[in-house]
């Protein structure tokens, strides 16, 4: 079936069978699993997932034409929601340990990731996420401390999940071909992670630090804490360092200190 692709919905459909197979294998699906695919498009990956016989397969597709087509094509093997993945009520699935697949539309990829990370018992909500991003975004997610890509996105993504890079994918694996490369990442929720009351505080803090990434950390610390010198001492922070020199854990600790101040 040929659909004119909608640029506004980031519609670049995967065509390369070896990549589609690789993505499916990364799910390690068994017949007790409930699988969620967001943005299934024309169902190229969906078809391979069905072959693995999951217990349930839920699809969220915003494009009405595609949702209708998928329903017709796969019938009772799937349950399609013609909805926006950003507005979808995930509550019904909070204890399902989903395997989540998504060749994500570029314009909302970081927002949807942040939305999922913020779900409280993430390891009960999902077992694994196999997600495709624009390469430049994936590079920021997996960036290590002291690198130029390290920042808000790496700190938030690595807070409750382990992230593994699988492969970079060339534009010609898609139809229509995007202008940039893509990267496949696998996320596994951690059982043990640093306790933070409200992850929006972590976003707030990292926003303040990294909006001036060349400045020394004294400036954002002073902005956040009147007693910034005590905080620096308590966390053994060298005030001459730059935001990219502090590791993830240090940001989680700064967040905790901030939370004890505002609560
Ligand atoms: N998974 C398919 C594939 O790999 O061939 C299509 C991937 S395409 C990059 C992104 C898909 O997400 C499109 O089918 C698009 O219609 C859908 N989409 C875009 N924004 C969406 C949203 N907010 N909620 C649900 N689906 C969305």
PDB file of C-alpha atoms and ligand atoms in Angstrom:
ATOM      1  CA  UNK A   1       0.000   0.000   0.000  1.00  0.00           C
ATOM      2  CA  UNK A   2       1.387   3.442  -0.935  1.00  0.00           C
ATOM      3  CA  UNK A   3       0.761   6.408   1.305  1.00  0.00           C
ATOM      4  CA  UNK A   4       1.905   9.933   0.627  1.00  0.00           C
ATOM      5  CA  UNK A   5       4.106  10.592   3.651  1.00  0.00           C
ATOM      6  CA  UNK A   6       3.312  13.459   6.004  1.00  0.00           C
ATOM      7  CA  UNK A   7       6.423  15.400   6.899  1.00  0.00           C
ATOM      8  CA  UNK A   8       4.673  16.999   9.882  1.00  0.00           C
ATOM      9  CA  UNK A   9       4.323  13.508  11.435  1.00  0.00           C
ATOM     10  CA  UNK A  10       7.948  12.570  10.726  1.00  0.00           C
ATOM     11  CA  UNK A  11       6.900   9.800   8.372  1.00  0.00           C
ATOM     12  CA  UNK A  12      10.043   8.041   7.171  1.00  0.00           C
ATOM     13  CA  UNK A  13       9.108   4.394   6.825  1.00  0.00           C
ATOM     14  CA  UNK A  14      11.694   1.681   7.409  1.00  0.00           C
ATOM     15  CA  UNK A  15      12.317  -0.405   4.320  1.00  0.00           C
ATOM     16  CA  UNK A  16      15.517  -2.305   5.085  1.00  0.00           C
ATOM     17  CA  UNK A  17      14.561  -5.851   6.102  1.00  0.00           C
ATOM     18  CA  UNK A  18      17.826  -6.596   7.909  1.00  0.00           C
ATOM     19  CA  UNK A  19      17.354  -3.526  10.121  1.00  0.00           C
ATOM     20  CA  UNK A  20      13.698  -4.443  10.750  1.00  0.00           C
ATOM     21  CA  UNK A  21      14.822  -7.947  11.765  1.00  0.00           C
ATOM     22  CA  UNK A  22      17.539  -6.584  14.032  1.00  0.00           C
ATOM     23  CA  UNK A  23      15.068  -4.282  15.818  1.00  0.00           C
ATOM     24  CA  UNK A  24      12.612  -7.152  16.329  1.00  0.00           C
ATOM     25  CA  UNK A  25      15.315  -9.481  17.677  1.00  0.00           C
ATOM     26  CA  UNK A  26      16.396  -6.837  20.197  1.00  0.00           C
ATOM     27  CA  UNK A  27      12.921  -7.118  21.767  1.00  0.00           C
ATOM     28  CA  UNK A  28      13.506 -10.761  22.704  1.00  0.00           C
ATOM     29  CA  UNK A  29       9.723 -11.223  22.675  1.00  0.00           C
ATOM     30  CA  UNK A  30       8.059 -14.267  24.200  1.00  0.00           C
ATOM     31  CA  UNK A  31       4.413 -15.300  24.183  1.00  0.00           C
ATOM     32  CA  UNK A  32       3.681 -13.805  27.614  1.00  0.00           C
ATOM     33  CA  UNK A  33       4.841 -10.317  26.598  1.00  0.00           C
ATOM     34  CA  UNK A  34       2.651  -7.315  26.019  1.00  0.00           C
ATOM     35  CA  UNK A  35       4.200  -5.207  23.296  1.00  0.00           C
ATOM     36  CA  UNK A  36       3.576  -1.537  22.557  1.00  0.00           C
ATOM     37  CA  UNK A  37       4.626  -0.010  19.269  1.00  0.00           C
ATOM     38  CA  UNK A  38       4.335   3.755  18.939  1.00  0.00           C
ATOM     39  CA  UNK A  39       4.111   5.239  15.450  1.00  0.00           C
ATOM     40  CA  UNK A  40       3.812   1.934  13.576  1.00  0.00           C
ATOM     41  CA  UNK A  41       3.310   3.688  10.236  1.00  0.00           C
ATOM     42  CA  UNK A  42       2.628   1.185   7.469  1.00  0.00           C
ATOM     43  CA  UNK A  43       3.328  -1.732   9.804  1.00  0.00           C
ATOM     44  CA  UNK A  44       6.684  -2.942   8.482  1.00  0.00           C
ATOM     45  CA  UNK A  45       8.028  -3.584  11.958  1.00  0.00           C
ATOM     46  CA  UNK A  46       4.581  -4.546  13.291  1.00  0.00           C
ATOM     47  CA  UNK A  47       4.476  -7.472  10.884  1.00  0.00           C
ATOM     48  CA  UNK A  48       7.732  -8.903  12.274  1.00  0.00           C
ATOM     49  CA  UNK A  49       6.589  -8.353  15.867  1.00  0.00           C
ATOM     50  CA  UNK A  50       3.381 -10.308  15.160  1.00  0.00           C
ATOM     51  CA  UNK A  51       5.500 -13.234  13.929  1.00  0.00           C
ATOM     52  CA  UNK A  52       6.983 -13.438  17.446  1.00  0.00           C
ATOM     53  CA  UNK A  53       3.503 -14.139  18.885  1.00  0.00           C
ATOM     54  CA  UNK A  54       3.337 -11.711  21.796  1.00  0.00           C
ATOM     55  CA  UNK A  55       0.355 -12.023  24.133  1.00  0.00           C
ATOM     56  CA  UNK A  56      -0.901  -8.575  23.097  1.00  0.00           C
ATOM     57  CA  UNK A  57       0.272  -5.980  20.625  1.00  0.00           C
ATOM     58  CA  UNK A  58      -0.862  -2.409  21.116  1.00  0.00           C
ATOM     59  CA  UNK A  59      -0.272   0.242  18.495  1.00  0.00           C
ATOM     60  CA  UNK A  60      -0.537   4.025  18.858  1.00  0.00           C
ATOM     61  CA  UNK A  61      -0.687   5.804  15.517  1.00  0.00           C
ATOM     62  CA  UNK A  62      -1.720   9.429  15.116  1.00  0.00           C
ATOM     63  CA  UNK A  63      -2.362   9.315  11.372  1.00  0.00           C
ATOM     64  CA  UNK A  64      -5.972   8.269  10.855  1.00  0.00           C
ATOM     65  CA  UNK A  65      -5.287   6.807   7.383  1.00  0.00           C
ATOM     66  CA  UNK A  66      -2.576   4.547   8.780  1.00  0.00           C
ATOM     67  CA  UNK A  67      -4.557   3.517  11.876  1.00  0.00           C
ATOM     68  CA  UNK A  68      -7.405   2.457   9.592  1.00  0.00           C
ATOM     69  CA  UNK A  69      -5.028   0.603   7.267  1.00  0.00           C
ATOM     70  CA  UNK A  70      -3.305  -1.234  10.152  1.00  0.00           C
ATOM     71  CA  UNK A  71      -6.644  -2.354  11.560  1.00  0.00           C
ATOM     72  CA  UNK A  72      -7.623  -3.749   8.213  1.00  0.00           C
ATOM     73  CA  UNK A  73      -4.256  -5.380   7.596  1.00  0.00           C
ATOM     74  CA  UNK A  74      -3.693  -7.062  10.964  1.00  0.00           C
ATOM     75  CA  UNK A  75      -7.264  -7.402  12.323  1.00  0.00           C
ATOM     76  CA  UNK A  76      -7.539  -9.055  15.748  1.00  0.00           C
ATOM     77  CA  UNK A  77      -3.774  -9.601  16.084  1.00  0.00           C
ATOM     78  CA  UNK A  78      -3.449  -5.998  17.226  1.00  0.00           C
ATOM     79  CA  UNK A  79      -5.230  -3.237  19.091  1.00  0.00           C
ATOM     80  CA  UNK A  80      -4.810   0.138  17.418  1.00  0.00           C
ATOM     81  CA  UNK A  81      -5.317   3.464  19.116  1.00  0.00           C
ATOM     82  CA  UNK A  82      -5.634   6.329  16.668  1.00  0.00           C
ATOM     83  CA  UNK A  83      -4.123   8.744  19.184  1.00  0.00           C
ATOM     84  CA  UNK A  84      -1.211  11.017  19.926  1.00  0.00           C
ATOM     85  CA  UNK A  85       1.487   9.087  21.836  1.00  0.00           C
ATOM     86  CA  UNK A  86       2.187  12.241  23.893  1.00  0.00           C
ATOM     87  CA  UNK A  87      -1.407  12.409  25.137  1.00  0.00           C
ATOM     88  CA  UNK A  88      -2.116   8.686  25.426  1.00  0.00           C
ATOM     89  CA  UNK A  89      -3.183   7.428  28.910  1.00  0.00           C
ATOM     90  CA  UNK A  90      -0.467   4.950  29.781  1.00  0.00           C
ATOM     91  CA  UNK A  91      -2.001   4.318  33.237  1.00  0.00           C
ATOM     92  CA  UNK A  92      -3.731   1.130  32.072  1.00  0.00           C
ATOM     93  CA  UNK A  93      -0.314  -0.343  31.338  1.00  0.00           C
ATOM     94  CA  UNK A  94       1.618   0.730  34.441  1.00  0.00           C
ATOM     95  CA  UNK A  95       2.068  -2.867  35.634  1.00  0.00           C
ATOM     96  CA  UNK A  96       2.401  -4.657  32.288  1.00  0.00           C
ATOM     97  CA  UNK A  97       6.181  -4.680  31.865  1.00  0.00           C
ATOM     98  CA  UNK A  98       5.772  -3.666  28.242  1.00  0.00           C
ATOM     99  CA  UNK A  99       8.297  -4.130  25.521  1.00  0.00           C
ATOM    100  CA  UNK A 100       8.138  -0.782  23.741  1.00  0.00           C
ATOM    101  CA  UNK A 101       9.190  -0.279  20.136  1.00  0.00           C
ATOM    102  CA  UNK A 102       9.318   3.017  18.297  1.00  0.00           C
ATOM    103  CA  UNK A 103      10.934   4.428  15.224  1.00  0.00           C
ATOM    104  CA  UNK A 104      10.180   7.807  16.731  1.00  0.00           C
ATOM    105  CA  UNK A 105       9.083  10.891  14.819  1.00  0.00           C
ATOM    106  CA  UNK A 106      12.044  13.273  15.152  1.00  0.00           C
ATOM    107  CA  UNK A 107      10.047  16.271  16.344  1.00  0.00           C
ATOM    108  CA  UNK A 108       8.788  14.603  19.559  1.00  0.00           C
ATOM    109  CA  UNK A 109      11.416  11.939  20.240  1.00  0.00           C
ATOM    110  CA  UNK A 110      12.982  13.612  23.274  1.00  0.00           C
ATOM    111  CA  UNK A 111       9.612  14.650  24.731  1.00  0.00           C
ATOM    112  CA  UNK A 112       8.202  11.122  24.586  1.00  0.00           C
ATOM    113  CA  UNK A 113      11.364   9.697  26.137  1.00  0.00           C
ATOM    114  CA  UNK A 114      11.182  12.252  28.967  1.00  0.00           C
ATOM    115  CA  UNK A 115       7.500  11.433  29.487  1.00  0.00           C
ATOM    116  CA  UNK A 116       8.244   7.723  29.920  1.00  0.00           C
ATOM    117  CA  UNK A 117      11.294   8.286  32.151  1.00  0.00           C
ATOM    118  CA  UNK A 118       9.070  10.226  34.538  1.00  0.00           C
ATOM    119  CA  UNK A 119       6.691   7.272  35.082  1.00  0.00           C
ATOM    120  CA  UNK A 120       7.112   6.347  38.722  1.00  0.00           C
ATOM    121  CA  UNK A 121       7.642   2.578  38.718  1.00  0.00           C
ATOM    122  CA  UNK A 122       9.345   2.463  35.376  1.00  0.00           C
ATOM    123  CA  UNK A 123      10.587  -1.118  35.740  1.00  0.00           C
ATOM    124  CA  UNK A 124       7.000  -2.317  36.244  1.00  0.00           C
ATOM    125  CA  UNK A 125       5.748  -0.245  33.320  1.00  0.00           C
ATOM    126  CA  UNK A 126       8.308  -1.515  30.840  1.00  0.00           C
ATOM    127  CA  UNK A 127      10.843  -4.251  30.528  1.00  0.00           C
ATOM    128  CA  UNK A 128      12.707  -2.712  27.645  1.00  0.00           C
ATOM    129  CA  UNK A 129      12.463   0.102  25.099  1.00  0.00           C
ATOM    130  CA  UNK A 130      13.859  -0.312  21.615  1.00  0.00           C
ATOM    131  CA  UNK A 131      13.859   3.141  20.103  1.00  0.00           C
ATOM    132  CA  UNK A 132      15.198   4.829  17.011  1.00  0.00           C
ATOM    133  CA  UNK A 133      16.373   8.436  17.151  1.00  0.00           C
ATOM    134  CA  UNK A 134      18.027  10.924  14.884  1.00  0.00           C
ATOM    135  CA  UNK A 135      21.743  10.131  15.359  1.00  0.00           C
ATOM    136  CA  UNK A 136      22.529  13.562  16.749  1.00  0.00           C
ATOM    137  CA  UNK A 137      19.896  13.072  19.497  1.00  0.00           C
ATOM    138  CA  UNK A 138      21.109   9.538  20.280  1.00  0.00           C
ATOM    139  CA  UNK A 139      24.653  10.928  20.638  1.00  0.00           C
ATOM    140  CA  UNK A 140      23.366  13.318  23.299  1.00  0.00           C
ATOM    141  CA  UNK A 141      21.499  10.530  25.126  1.00  0.00           C
ATOM    142  CA  UNK A 142      24.547   8.262  25.413  1.00  0.00           C
ATOM    143  CA  UNK A 143      27.133  11.038  25.950  1.00  0.00           C
ATOM    144  CA  UNK A 144      29.562  10.595  28.817  1.00  0.00           C
ATOM    145  CA  UNK A 145      30.701  13.177  31.376  1.00  0.00           C
ATOM    146  CA  UNK A 146      33.333  15.628  30.020  1.00  0.00           C
ATOM    147  CA  UNK A 147      32.172  15.286  26.419  1.00  0.00           C
ATOM    148  CA  UNK A 148      30.622  18.104  24.405  1.00  0.00           C
ATOM    149  CA  UNK A 149      27.339  16.187  23.872  1.00  0.00           C
ATOM    150  CA  UNK A 150      26.886  15.523  27.584  1.00  0.00           C
ATOM    151  CA  UNK A 151      24.029  17.444  29.148  1.00  0.00           C
ATOM    152  CA  UNK A 152      20.379  17.510  30.165  1.00  0.00           C
ATOM    153  CA  UNK A 153      19.298  14.630  27.969  1.00  0.00           C
ATOM    154  CA  UNK A 154      22.075  12.220  29.027  1.00  0.00           C
ATOM    155  CA  UNK A 155      21.543  13.027  32.709  1.00  0.00           C
ATOM    156  CA  UNK A 156      17.780  12.445  32.545  1.00  0.00           C
ATOM    157  CA  UNK A 157      17.931   9.346  30.297  1.00  0.00           C
ATOM    158  CA  UNK A 158      20.583   7.571  32.352  1.00  0.00           C
ATOM    159  CA  UNK A 159      18.890   8.303  35.660  1.00  0.00           C
ATOM    160  CA  UNK A 160      16.536   5.298  35.694  1.00  0.00           C
ATOM    161  CA  UNK A 161      17.709   3.388  32.632  1.00  0.00           C
ATOM    162  CA  UNK A 162      20.745   1.668  31.213  1.00  0.00           C
ATOM    163  CA  UNK A 163      21.228   2.670  27.596  1.00  0.00           C
ATOM    164  CA  UNK A 164      22.914   0.562  24.917  1.00  0.00           C
ATOM    165  CA  UNK A 165      23.736   1.777  21.436  1.00  0.00           C
ATOM    166  CA  UNK A 166      22.976  -0.892  18.831  1.00  0.00           C
ATOM    167  CA  UNK A 167      23.723   0.589  15.413  1.00  0.00           C
ATOM    168  CA  UNK A 168      23.748   3.713  13.234  1.00  0.00           C
ATOM    169  CA  UNK A 169      21.326   3.500  10.340  1.00  0.00           C
ATOM    170  CA  UNK A 170      21.825   5.132   6.942  1.00  0.00           C
ATOM    171  CA  UNK A 171      19.115   7.354   5.414  1.00  0.00           C
ATOM    172  CA  UNK A 172      18.640   4.991   2.456  1.00  0.00           C
ATOM    173  CA  UNK A 173      17.122   2.368   4.794  1.00  0.00           C
ATOM    174  CA  UNK A 174      13.993   4.565   4.920  1.00  0.00           C
ATOM    175  CA  UNK A 175      11.368   5.700   2.433  1.00  0.00           C
ATOM    176  CA  UNK A 176      11.400   8.639   1.957  1.00  0.00           C
ATOM    177  CA  UNK A 177      15.059   8.935   3.004  1.00  0.00           C
ATOM    178  CA  UNK A 178      15.577  11.473   5.812  1.00  0.00           C
ATOM    179  CA  UNK A 179      18.393  14.035   5.538  1.00  0.00           C
ATOM    180  CA  UNK A 180      20.244  12.634   8.543  1.00  0.00           C
ATOM    181  CA  UNK A 181      21.448   9.327   9.972  1.00  0.00           C
ATOM    182  CA  UNK A 182      19.498   7.492  12.665  1.00  0.00           C
ATOM    183  CA  UNK A 183      20.620   5.401  15.628  1.00  0.00           C
ATOM    184  CA  UNK A 184      18.966   2.457  17.354  1.00  0.00           C
ATOM    185  CA  UNK A 185      19.141   2.458  21.166  1.00  0.00           C
ATOM    186  CA  UNK A 186      17.930  -0.088  23.720  1.00  0.00           C
ATOM    187  CA  UNK A 187      16.897   1.161  27.170  1.00  0.00           C
ATOM    188  CA  UNK A 188      16.529  -1.132  30.191  1.00  0.00           C
ATOM    189  CA  UNK A 189      14.978   0.262  33.382  1.00  0.00           C
ATOM    190  CA  UNK A 190      17.223   0.045  36.448  1.00  0.00           C
ATOM    191  CA  UNK A 191      15.946  -1.648  39.598  1.00  0.00           C
ATOM    192  CA  UNK A 192      18.070   0.599  41.757  1.00  0.00           C
ATOM    193  CA  UNK A 193      18.555   4.277  40.968  1.00  0.00           C
ATOM    194  CA  UNK A 194      19.097   7.544  42.804  1.00  0.00           C
ATOM    195  CA  UNK A 195      15.883   8.626  44.556  1.00  0.00           C
ATOM    196  CA  UNK A 196      14.502  11.995  43.366  1.00  0.00           C
ATOM    197  CA  UNK A 197      11.031  13.201  44.435  1.00  0.00           C
ATOM    198  CA  UNK A 198      10.117  15.002  41.257  1.00  0.00           C
ATOM    199  CA  UNK A 199      12.082  14.601  38.012  1.00  0.00           C
ATOM    200  CA  UNK A 200      10.942  18.017  36.805  1.00  0.00           C
ATOM    201  CA  UNK A 201      13.331  19.377  39.475  1.00  0.00           C
ATOM    202  CA  UNK A 202      16.157  17.493  37.779  1.00  0.00           C
ATOM    203  CA  UNK A 203      15.126  19.010  34.445  1.00  0.00           C
ATOM    204  CA  UNK A 204      14.996  22.456  36.040  1.00  0.00           C
ATOM    205  CA  UNK A 205      18.457  22.118  37.555  1.00  0.00           C
ATOM    206  CA  UNK A 206      20.166  20.721  34.481  1.00  0.00           C
ATOM    207  CA  UNK A 207      18.480  23.423  32.427  1.00  0.00           C
ATOM    208  CA  UNK A 208      20.053  26.095  34.603  1.00  0.00           C
ATOM    209  CA  UNK A 209      23.509  24.492  34.543  1.00  0.00           C
ATOM    210  CA  UNK A 210      23.636  23.696  30.831  1.00  0.00           C
ATOM    211  CA  UNK A 211      22.039  26.882  29.500  1.00  0.00           C
ATOM    212  CA  UNK A 212      25.465  28.383  30.191  1.00  0.00           C
ATOM    213  CA  UNK A 213      27.659  25.367  29.678  1.00  0.00           C
ATOM    214  CA  UNK A 214      30.889  27.363  29.302  1.00  0.00           C
ATOM    215  CA  UNK A 215      30.492  29.166  32.609  1.00  0.00           C
ATOM    216  CA  UNK A 216      31.936  27.807  35.863  1.00  0.00           C
ATOM    217  CA  UNK A 217      29.457  25.950  38.080  1.00  0.00           C
ATOM    218  CA  UNK A 218      29.690  28.604  40.775  1.00  0.00           C
ATOM    219  CA  UNK A 219      27.196  30.718  38.825  1.00  0.00           C
ATOM    220  CA  UNK A 220      24.295  28.212  38.544  1.00  0.00           C
ATOM    221  CA  UNK A 221      24.928  26.978  42.107  1.00  0.00           C
ATOM    222  CA  UNK A 222      24.699  30.523  43.411  1.00  0.00           C
ATOM    223  CA  UNK A 223      21.493  31.014  41.459  1.00  0.00           C
ATOM    224  CA  UNK A 224      19.926  27.871  42.949  1.00  0.00           C
ATOM    225  CA  UNK A 225      21.181  28.023  46.530  1.00  0.00           C
ATOM    226  CA  UNK A 226      21.735  30.974  48.836  1.00  0.00           C
ATOM    227  CA  UNK A 227      24.046  28.696  50.869  1.00  0.00           C
ATOM    228  CA  UNK A 228      25.864  27.540  47.717  1.00  0.00           C
ATOM    229  CA  UNK A 229      29.217  27.305  49.489  1.00  0.00           C
ATOM    230  CA  UNK A 230      27.832  24.833  52.041  1.00  0.00           C
ATOM    231  CA  UNK A 231      26.321  22.738  49.240  1.00  0.00           C
ATOM    232  CA  UNK A 232      29.607  22.796  47.334  1.00  0.00           C
ATOM    233  CA  UNK A 233      31.456  21.670  50.445  1.00  0.00           C
ATOM    234  CA  UNK A 234      28.959  18.947  51.253  1.00  0.00           C
ATOM    235  CA  UNK A 235      29.132  17.544  47.708  1.00  0.00           C
ATOM    236  CA  UNK A 236      32.898  18.195  47.352  1.00  0.00           C
ATOM    237  CA  UNK A 237      32.360  20.373  44.301  1.00  0.00           C
ATOM    238  CA  UNK A 238      35.190  22.403  42.824  1.00  0.00           C
ATOM    239  CA  UNK A 239      33.474  25.680  41.915  1.00  0.00           C
ATOM    240  CA  UNK A 240      35.848  26.244  39.008  1.00  0.00           C
ATOM    241  CA  UNK A 241      34.560  23.217  37.123  1.00  0.00           C
ATOM    242  CA  UNK A 242      32.175  23.539  34.138  1.00  0.00           C
ATOM    243  CA  UNK A 243      28.748  21.831  33.963  1.00  0.00           C
ATOM    244  CA  UNK A 244      30.000  19.071  31.673  1.00  0.00           C
ATOM    245  CA  UNK A 245      32.654  18.044  34.231  1.00  0.00           C
ATOM    246  CA  UNK A 246      30.103  16.892  36.843  1.00  0.00           C
ATOM    247  CA  UNK A 247      28.927  13.300  36.520  1.00  0.00           C
ATOM    248  CA  UNK A 248      25.250  12.169  36.517  1.00  0.00           C
ATOM    249  CA  UNK A 249      25.263  11.176  40.171  1.00  0.00           C
ATOM    250  CA  UNK A 250      26.459  14.626  41.199  1.00  0.00           C
ATOM    251  CA  UNK A 251      23.488  16.178  39.390  1.00  0.00           C
ATOM    252  CA  UNK A 252      21.111  13.764  41.167  1.00  0.00           C
ATOM    253  CA  UNK A 253      22.689  14.801  44.471  1.00  0.00           C
ATOM    254  CA  UNK A 254      22.361  18.497  43.631  1.00  0.00           C
ATOM    255  CA  UNK A 255      18.714  17.813  42.795  1.00  0.00           C
ATOM    256  CA  UNK A 256      18.202  16.115  46.150  1.00  0.00           C
ATOM    257  CA  UNK A 257      19.752  19.099  47.958  1.00  0.00           C
ATOM    258  CA  UNK A 258      17.463  21.417  45.982  1.00  0.00           C
ATOM    259  CA  UNK A 259      14.414  19.317  46.899  1.00  0.00           C
ATOM    260  CA  UNK A 260      15.204  19.394  50.591  1.00  0.00           C
ATOM    261  CA  UNK A 261      15.361  23.177  50.288  1.00  0.00           C
ATOM    262  CA  UNK A 262      12.032  23.687  48.508  1.00  0.00           C
ATOM    263  CA  UNK A 263      10.002  21.069  50.398  1.00  0.00           C
TER     264      UNK A 263
HETATM  265  N1  LIG B   1       7.422   2.539  12.524  1.00  0.00           N
HETATM  266  C1  LIG B   1       7.240   2.922  11.139  1.00  0.00           C
HETATM  267  C2  LIG B   1       8.427   2.439  10.349  1.00  0.00           C
HETATM  268  O1  LIG B   1       9.502   2.315  10.945  1.00  0.00           O
HETATM  269  O2  LIG B   1       8.305   2.242   9.145  1.00  0.00           O
HETATM  270  C3  LIG B   1       7.011   4.415  10.950  1.00  0.00           C
HETATM  271  C4  LIG B   1       7.975   5.341  11.646  1.00  0.00           C
HETATM  272  S1  LIG B   1       7.791   7.032  11.234  1.00  0.00           S
HETATM  273  C5  LIG B   1       9.420   7.618  11.600  1.00  0.00           C
HETATM  274  C6  LIG B   1       6.908   7.729  12.601  1.00  0.00           C
HETATM  275  C7  LIG B   1       5.462   7.283  12.742  1.00  0.00           C
HETATM  276  O3  LIG B   1       4.897   7.907  13.903  1.00  0.00           O
HETATM  277  C8  LIG B   1       4.539   7.672  11.590  1.00  0.00           C
HETATM  278  O4  LIG B   1       3.752   6.581  11.242  1.00  0.00           O
HETATM  279  C9  LIG B   1       3.691   8.822  12.135  1.00  0.00           C
HETATM  280  O5  LIG B   1       2.420   8.910  11.536  1.00  0.00           O
HETATM  281  C10 LIG B   1       3.611   8.448  13.596  1.00  0.00           C
HETATM  282  N2  LIG B   1       3.429   9.593  14.506  1.00  0.00           N
HETATM  283  C11 LIG B   1       3.958  10.836  14.404  1.00  0.00           C
HETATM  284  N3  LIG B   1       3.633  11.583  15.463  1.00  0.00           N
HETATM  285  C12 LIG B   1       2.882  10.792  16.267  1.00  0.00           C
HETATM  286  C13 LIG B   1       2.247  10.979  17.536  1.00  0.00           C
HETATM  287  N4  LIG B   1       2.326  12.154  18.167  1.00  0.00           N
HETATM  288  N5  LIG B   1       1.576   9.949  18.083  1.00  0.00           N
HETATM  289  C14 LIG B   1       1.479   8.753  17.443  1.00  0.00           C
HETATM  290  N6  LIG B   1       2.053   8.517  16.241  1.00  0.00           N
HETATM  291  C15 LIG B   1       2.743   9.512  15.671  1.00  0.00           C
END
